[in-house]
Short mmCIF file of C-alpha atoms and ligand atoms in Angstrom, two decimals:
data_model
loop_
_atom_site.label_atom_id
_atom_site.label_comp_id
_atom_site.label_asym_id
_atom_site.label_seq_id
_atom_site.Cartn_x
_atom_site.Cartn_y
_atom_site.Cartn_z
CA UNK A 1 72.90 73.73 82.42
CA UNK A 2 73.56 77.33 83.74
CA UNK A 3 71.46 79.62 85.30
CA UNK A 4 70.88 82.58 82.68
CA UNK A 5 70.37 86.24 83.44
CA UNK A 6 71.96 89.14 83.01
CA UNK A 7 74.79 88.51 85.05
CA UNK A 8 76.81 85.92 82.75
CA UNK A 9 74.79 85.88 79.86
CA UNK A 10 75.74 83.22 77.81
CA UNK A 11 77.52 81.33 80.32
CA UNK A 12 75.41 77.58 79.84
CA UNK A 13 77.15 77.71 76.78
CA UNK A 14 80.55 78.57 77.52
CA UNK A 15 81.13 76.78 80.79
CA UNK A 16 79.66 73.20 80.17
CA UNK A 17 80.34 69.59 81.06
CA UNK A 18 83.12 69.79 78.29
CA UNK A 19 84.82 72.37 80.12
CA UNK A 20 84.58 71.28 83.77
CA UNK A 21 85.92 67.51 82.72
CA UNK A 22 88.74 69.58 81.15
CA UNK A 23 89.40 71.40 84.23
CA UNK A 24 89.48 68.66 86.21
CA UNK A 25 91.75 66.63 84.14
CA UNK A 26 94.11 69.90 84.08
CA UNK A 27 94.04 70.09 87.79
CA UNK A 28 94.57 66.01 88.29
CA UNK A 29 97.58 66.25 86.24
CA UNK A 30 99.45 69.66 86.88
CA UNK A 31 97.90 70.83 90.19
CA UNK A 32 97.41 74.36 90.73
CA UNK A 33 98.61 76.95 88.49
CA UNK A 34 101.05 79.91 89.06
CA UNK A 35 98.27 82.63 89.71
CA UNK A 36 96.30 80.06 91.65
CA UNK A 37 99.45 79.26 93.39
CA UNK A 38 99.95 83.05 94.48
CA UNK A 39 95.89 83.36 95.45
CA UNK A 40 95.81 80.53 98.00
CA UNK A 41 99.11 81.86 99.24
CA UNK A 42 97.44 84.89 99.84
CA UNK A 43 94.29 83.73 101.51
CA UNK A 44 96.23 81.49 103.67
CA UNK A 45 98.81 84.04 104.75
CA UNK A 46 96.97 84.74 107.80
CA UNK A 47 96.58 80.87 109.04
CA UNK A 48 93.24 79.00 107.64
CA UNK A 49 92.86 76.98 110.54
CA UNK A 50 89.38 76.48 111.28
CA UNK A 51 88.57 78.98 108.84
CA UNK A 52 85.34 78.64 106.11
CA UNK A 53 86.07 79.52 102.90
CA UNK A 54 83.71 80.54 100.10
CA UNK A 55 84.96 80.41 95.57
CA UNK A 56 82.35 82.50 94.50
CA UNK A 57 82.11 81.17 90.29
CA UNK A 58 84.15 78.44 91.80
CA UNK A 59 83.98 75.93 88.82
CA UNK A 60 85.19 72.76 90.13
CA UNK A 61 86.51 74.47 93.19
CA UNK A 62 90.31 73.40 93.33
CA UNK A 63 91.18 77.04 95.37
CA UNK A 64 88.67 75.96 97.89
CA UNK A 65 90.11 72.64 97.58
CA UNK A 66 93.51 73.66 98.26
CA UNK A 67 92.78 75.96 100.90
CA UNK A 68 90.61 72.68 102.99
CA UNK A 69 93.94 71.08 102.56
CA UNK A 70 95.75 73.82 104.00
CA UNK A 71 93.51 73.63 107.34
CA UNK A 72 90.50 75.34 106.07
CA UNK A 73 87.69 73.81 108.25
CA UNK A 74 84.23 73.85 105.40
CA UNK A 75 84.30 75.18 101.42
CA UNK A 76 81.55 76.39 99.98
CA UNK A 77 81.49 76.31 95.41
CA UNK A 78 78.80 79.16 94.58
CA UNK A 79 78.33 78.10 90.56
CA UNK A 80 76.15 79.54 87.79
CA UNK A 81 76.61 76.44 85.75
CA UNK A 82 75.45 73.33 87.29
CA UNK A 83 77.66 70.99 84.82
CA UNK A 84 80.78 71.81 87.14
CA UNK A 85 78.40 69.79 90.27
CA UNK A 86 79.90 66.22 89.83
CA UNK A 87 83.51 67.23 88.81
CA UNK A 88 83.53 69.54 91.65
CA UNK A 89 82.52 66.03 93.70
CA UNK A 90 85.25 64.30 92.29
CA UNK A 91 87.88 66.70 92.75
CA UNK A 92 87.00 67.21 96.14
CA UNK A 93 87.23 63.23 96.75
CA UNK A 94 90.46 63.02 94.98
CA UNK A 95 92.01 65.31 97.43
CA UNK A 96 90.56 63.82 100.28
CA UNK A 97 88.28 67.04 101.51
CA UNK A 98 84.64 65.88 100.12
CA UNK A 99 82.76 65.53 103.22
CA UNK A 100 83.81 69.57 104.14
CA UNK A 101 83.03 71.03 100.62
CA UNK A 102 79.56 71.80 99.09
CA UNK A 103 78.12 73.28 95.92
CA UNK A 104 75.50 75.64 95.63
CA UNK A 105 73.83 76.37 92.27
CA UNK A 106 73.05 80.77 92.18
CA UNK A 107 74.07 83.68 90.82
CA UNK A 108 75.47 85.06 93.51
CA UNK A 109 74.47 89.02 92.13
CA UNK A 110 70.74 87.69 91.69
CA UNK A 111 69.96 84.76 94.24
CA UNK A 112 72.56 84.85 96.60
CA UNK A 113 70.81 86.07 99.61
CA UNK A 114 71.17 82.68 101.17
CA UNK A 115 74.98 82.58 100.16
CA UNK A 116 76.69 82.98 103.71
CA UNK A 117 79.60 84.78 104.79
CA UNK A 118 83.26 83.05 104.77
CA UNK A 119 86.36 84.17 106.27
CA UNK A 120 87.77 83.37 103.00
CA UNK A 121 86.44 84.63 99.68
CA UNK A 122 87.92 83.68 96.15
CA UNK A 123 86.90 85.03 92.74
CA UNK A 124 89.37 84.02 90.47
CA UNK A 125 88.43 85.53 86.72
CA UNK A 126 84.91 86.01 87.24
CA UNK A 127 84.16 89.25 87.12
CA UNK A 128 85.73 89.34 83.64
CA UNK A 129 82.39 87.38 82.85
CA UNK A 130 79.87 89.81 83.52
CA UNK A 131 78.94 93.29 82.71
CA UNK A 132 77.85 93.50 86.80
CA UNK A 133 81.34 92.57 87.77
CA UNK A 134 82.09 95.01 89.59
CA UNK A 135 78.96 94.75 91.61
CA UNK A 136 79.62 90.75 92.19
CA UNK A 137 82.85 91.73 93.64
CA UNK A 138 80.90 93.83 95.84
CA UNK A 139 78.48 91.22 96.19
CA UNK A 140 81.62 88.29 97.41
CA UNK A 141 82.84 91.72 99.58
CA UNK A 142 79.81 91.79 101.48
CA UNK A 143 80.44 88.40 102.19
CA UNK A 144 84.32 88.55 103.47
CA UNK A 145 84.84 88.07 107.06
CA UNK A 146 88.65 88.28 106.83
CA UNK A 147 90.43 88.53 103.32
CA UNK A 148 88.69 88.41 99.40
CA UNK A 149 91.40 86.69 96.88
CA UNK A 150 90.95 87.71 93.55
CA UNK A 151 91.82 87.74 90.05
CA UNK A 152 90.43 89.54 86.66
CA UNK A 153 92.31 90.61 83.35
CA UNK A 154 94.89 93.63 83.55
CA UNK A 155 93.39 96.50 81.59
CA UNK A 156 96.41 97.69 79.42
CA UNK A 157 95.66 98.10 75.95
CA UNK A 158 96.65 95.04 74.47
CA UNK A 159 94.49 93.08 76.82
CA UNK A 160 91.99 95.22 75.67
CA UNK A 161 92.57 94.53 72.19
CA UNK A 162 92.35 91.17 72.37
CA UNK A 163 89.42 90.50 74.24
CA UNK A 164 87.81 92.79 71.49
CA UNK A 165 88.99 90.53 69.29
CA UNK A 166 87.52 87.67 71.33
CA UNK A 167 84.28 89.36 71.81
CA UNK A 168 83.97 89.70 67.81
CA UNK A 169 84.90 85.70 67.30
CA UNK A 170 82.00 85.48 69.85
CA UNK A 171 79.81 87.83 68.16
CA UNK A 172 80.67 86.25 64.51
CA UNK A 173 79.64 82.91 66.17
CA UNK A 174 76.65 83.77 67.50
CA UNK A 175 77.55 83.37 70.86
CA UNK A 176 75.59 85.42 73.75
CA UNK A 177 78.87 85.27 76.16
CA UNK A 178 81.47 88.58 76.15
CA UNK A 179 84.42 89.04 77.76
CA UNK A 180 84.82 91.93 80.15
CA UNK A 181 87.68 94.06 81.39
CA UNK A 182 86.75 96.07 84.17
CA UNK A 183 88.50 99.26 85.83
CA UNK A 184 90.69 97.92 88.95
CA UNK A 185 89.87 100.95 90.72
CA UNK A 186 86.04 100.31 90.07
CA UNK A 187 86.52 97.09 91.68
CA UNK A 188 88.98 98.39 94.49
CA UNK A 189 86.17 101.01 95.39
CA UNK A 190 83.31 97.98 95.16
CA UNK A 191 85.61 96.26 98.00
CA UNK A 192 86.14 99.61 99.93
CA UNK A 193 82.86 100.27 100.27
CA UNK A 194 82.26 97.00 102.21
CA UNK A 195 85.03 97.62 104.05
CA UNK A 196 87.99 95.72 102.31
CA UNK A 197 91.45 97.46 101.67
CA UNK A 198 93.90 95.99 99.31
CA UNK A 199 96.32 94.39 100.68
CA UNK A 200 98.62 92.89 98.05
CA UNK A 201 98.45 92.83 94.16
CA UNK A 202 100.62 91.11 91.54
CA UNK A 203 100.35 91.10 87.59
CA UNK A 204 101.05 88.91 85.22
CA UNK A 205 101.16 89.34 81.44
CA UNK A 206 97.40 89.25 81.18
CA UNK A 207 95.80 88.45 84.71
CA UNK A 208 95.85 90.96 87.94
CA UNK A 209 95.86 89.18 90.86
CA UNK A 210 94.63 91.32 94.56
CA UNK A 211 93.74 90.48 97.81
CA UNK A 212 91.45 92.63 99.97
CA UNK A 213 91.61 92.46 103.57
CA UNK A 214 88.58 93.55 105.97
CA UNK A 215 89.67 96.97 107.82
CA UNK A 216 86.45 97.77 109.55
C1 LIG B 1 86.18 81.65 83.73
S1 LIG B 1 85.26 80.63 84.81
C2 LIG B 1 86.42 80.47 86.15
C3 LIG B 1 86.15 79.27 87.01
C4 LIG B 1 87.07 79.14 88.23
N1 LIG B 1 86.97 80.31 89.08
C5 LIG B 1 88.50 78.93 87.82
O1 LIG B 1 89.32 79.80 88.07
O2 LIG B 1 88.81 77.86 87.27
C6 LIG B 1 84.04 81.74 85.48
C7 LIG B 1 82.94 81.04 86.25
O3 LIG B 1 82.19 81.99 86.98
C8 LIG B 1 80.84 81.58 87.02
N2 LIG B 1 80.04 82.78 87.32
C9 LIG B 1 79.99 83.93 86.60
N3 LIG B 1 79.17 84.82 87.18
C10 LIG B 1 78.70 84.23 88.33
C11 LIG B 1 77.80 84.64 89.36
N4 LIG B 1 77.20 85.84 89.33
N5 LIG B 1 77.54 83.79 90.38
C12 LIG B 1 78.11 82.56 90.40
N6 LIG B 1 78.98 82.11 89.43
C13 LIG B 1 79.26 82.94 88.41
C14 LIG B 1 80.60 80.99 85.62
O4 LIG B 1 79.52 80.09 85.62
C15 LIG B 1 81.94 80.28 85.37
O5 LIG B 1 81.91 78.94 85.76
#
């Protein structure tokens, strides 16, 4: 189960068991993606060694993952659904960092208070979740000692049209959870104002991909 609220609303449904064993099998057989591949390059760009890291919507973690087995010293999964727990587990195992990574259960825009800082923050396509995605990237900000890695879906118009599309299939379904496309500079400004500058930024056809690094 997830935690509901208005921050992913409809998320139990859309990011279940079903899902996370997918993930995992994805990630056991091909490894990390391309965009995956360019955000831990990113985050560890400045050396991880002894470094915590924090995947804010995490899933079963394989960024954190990655980054641990870079020289990462502790991960931390911060997880709205709670059926991602066991496959995070096992992933972690299978790549030999369990004992340094943990999974918390919050919404990290509601309960996160408790959620500590990391030098390294990823939020790969979260925000595209939520209506309040610009304010969770604030919120995973506010929590960035050294450099936020992120990714969310390009706003040109044909992205647009299909997620409307998407959004109608959910809506025909009867399905609670939307897809969002938020404004990159909303977001950029959301970092800014807790004291991140973009650093680097890459697009693909339908994902934007930026890191943030602290300035002040
Ligand atoms: C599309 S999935 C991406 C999972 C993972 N980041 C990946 O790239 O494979 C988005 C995830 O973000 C989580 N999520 C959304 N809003 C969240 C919030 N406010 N706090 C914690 N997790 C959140 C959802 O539960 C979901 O598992």
């Amino acid at each position: 189960m997830a935690r509901g609220g208005g921050c992913c609303d409809g998320c139990d449904a859309m990011f279940g068991e079903k899902g996370a064993r997918r993930a995992l099998a994805r990630y056991l057989k091909h490894g990390l993606g391309g965009e995956e591949s360019t955000l831990a390059g990113w985050a560890s760009s400045g050396g991880l060694e002894g470094a915590t890291v924090l995947e804010v919507g995490g899933g079963i973690g394989q960024l954190q993952a990655e980054l641990l087995r870079r020289g990462a010293s502790t991960g931390t999964i911060v997880e709205l659904s709670a059926a991602y727990e066991p496959f995070a587990a096992e992933l972690a195992a299978a790549v030999g960092v369990a004992g340094r990574s943990s999974f918390v259960l919050a919404d990290l825009t509601a309960d996160g208070d408790d959620v500590p800082a990391a030098d390294v923050v990823v939020l790969r396509r979260v925000v595209c979740c939520s209506p309040r995605g610009v304010e969770l990237l604030g919120a995973a900000a506010a929590r960035t000692r050294r450099v936020l890695v992120a990714s969310y879906p390009r706003r040109s118009w044909w992205v647009r049209a299909v997620v409307r599309l998407q959004n109608a299939g959910f809506a025909l379904l009867r399905r609670e959870f939307r897809v969002y496309v938020h404004d990159p500079a909303a977001l950029a400004a959301a970092a800014g104002a807790e004291g991140l500058t973009r650093s680097r930024h890459g697009r693909g056809v339908v994902w934007e991909s930026v890191a943030f690094a602290r300035s002040r």
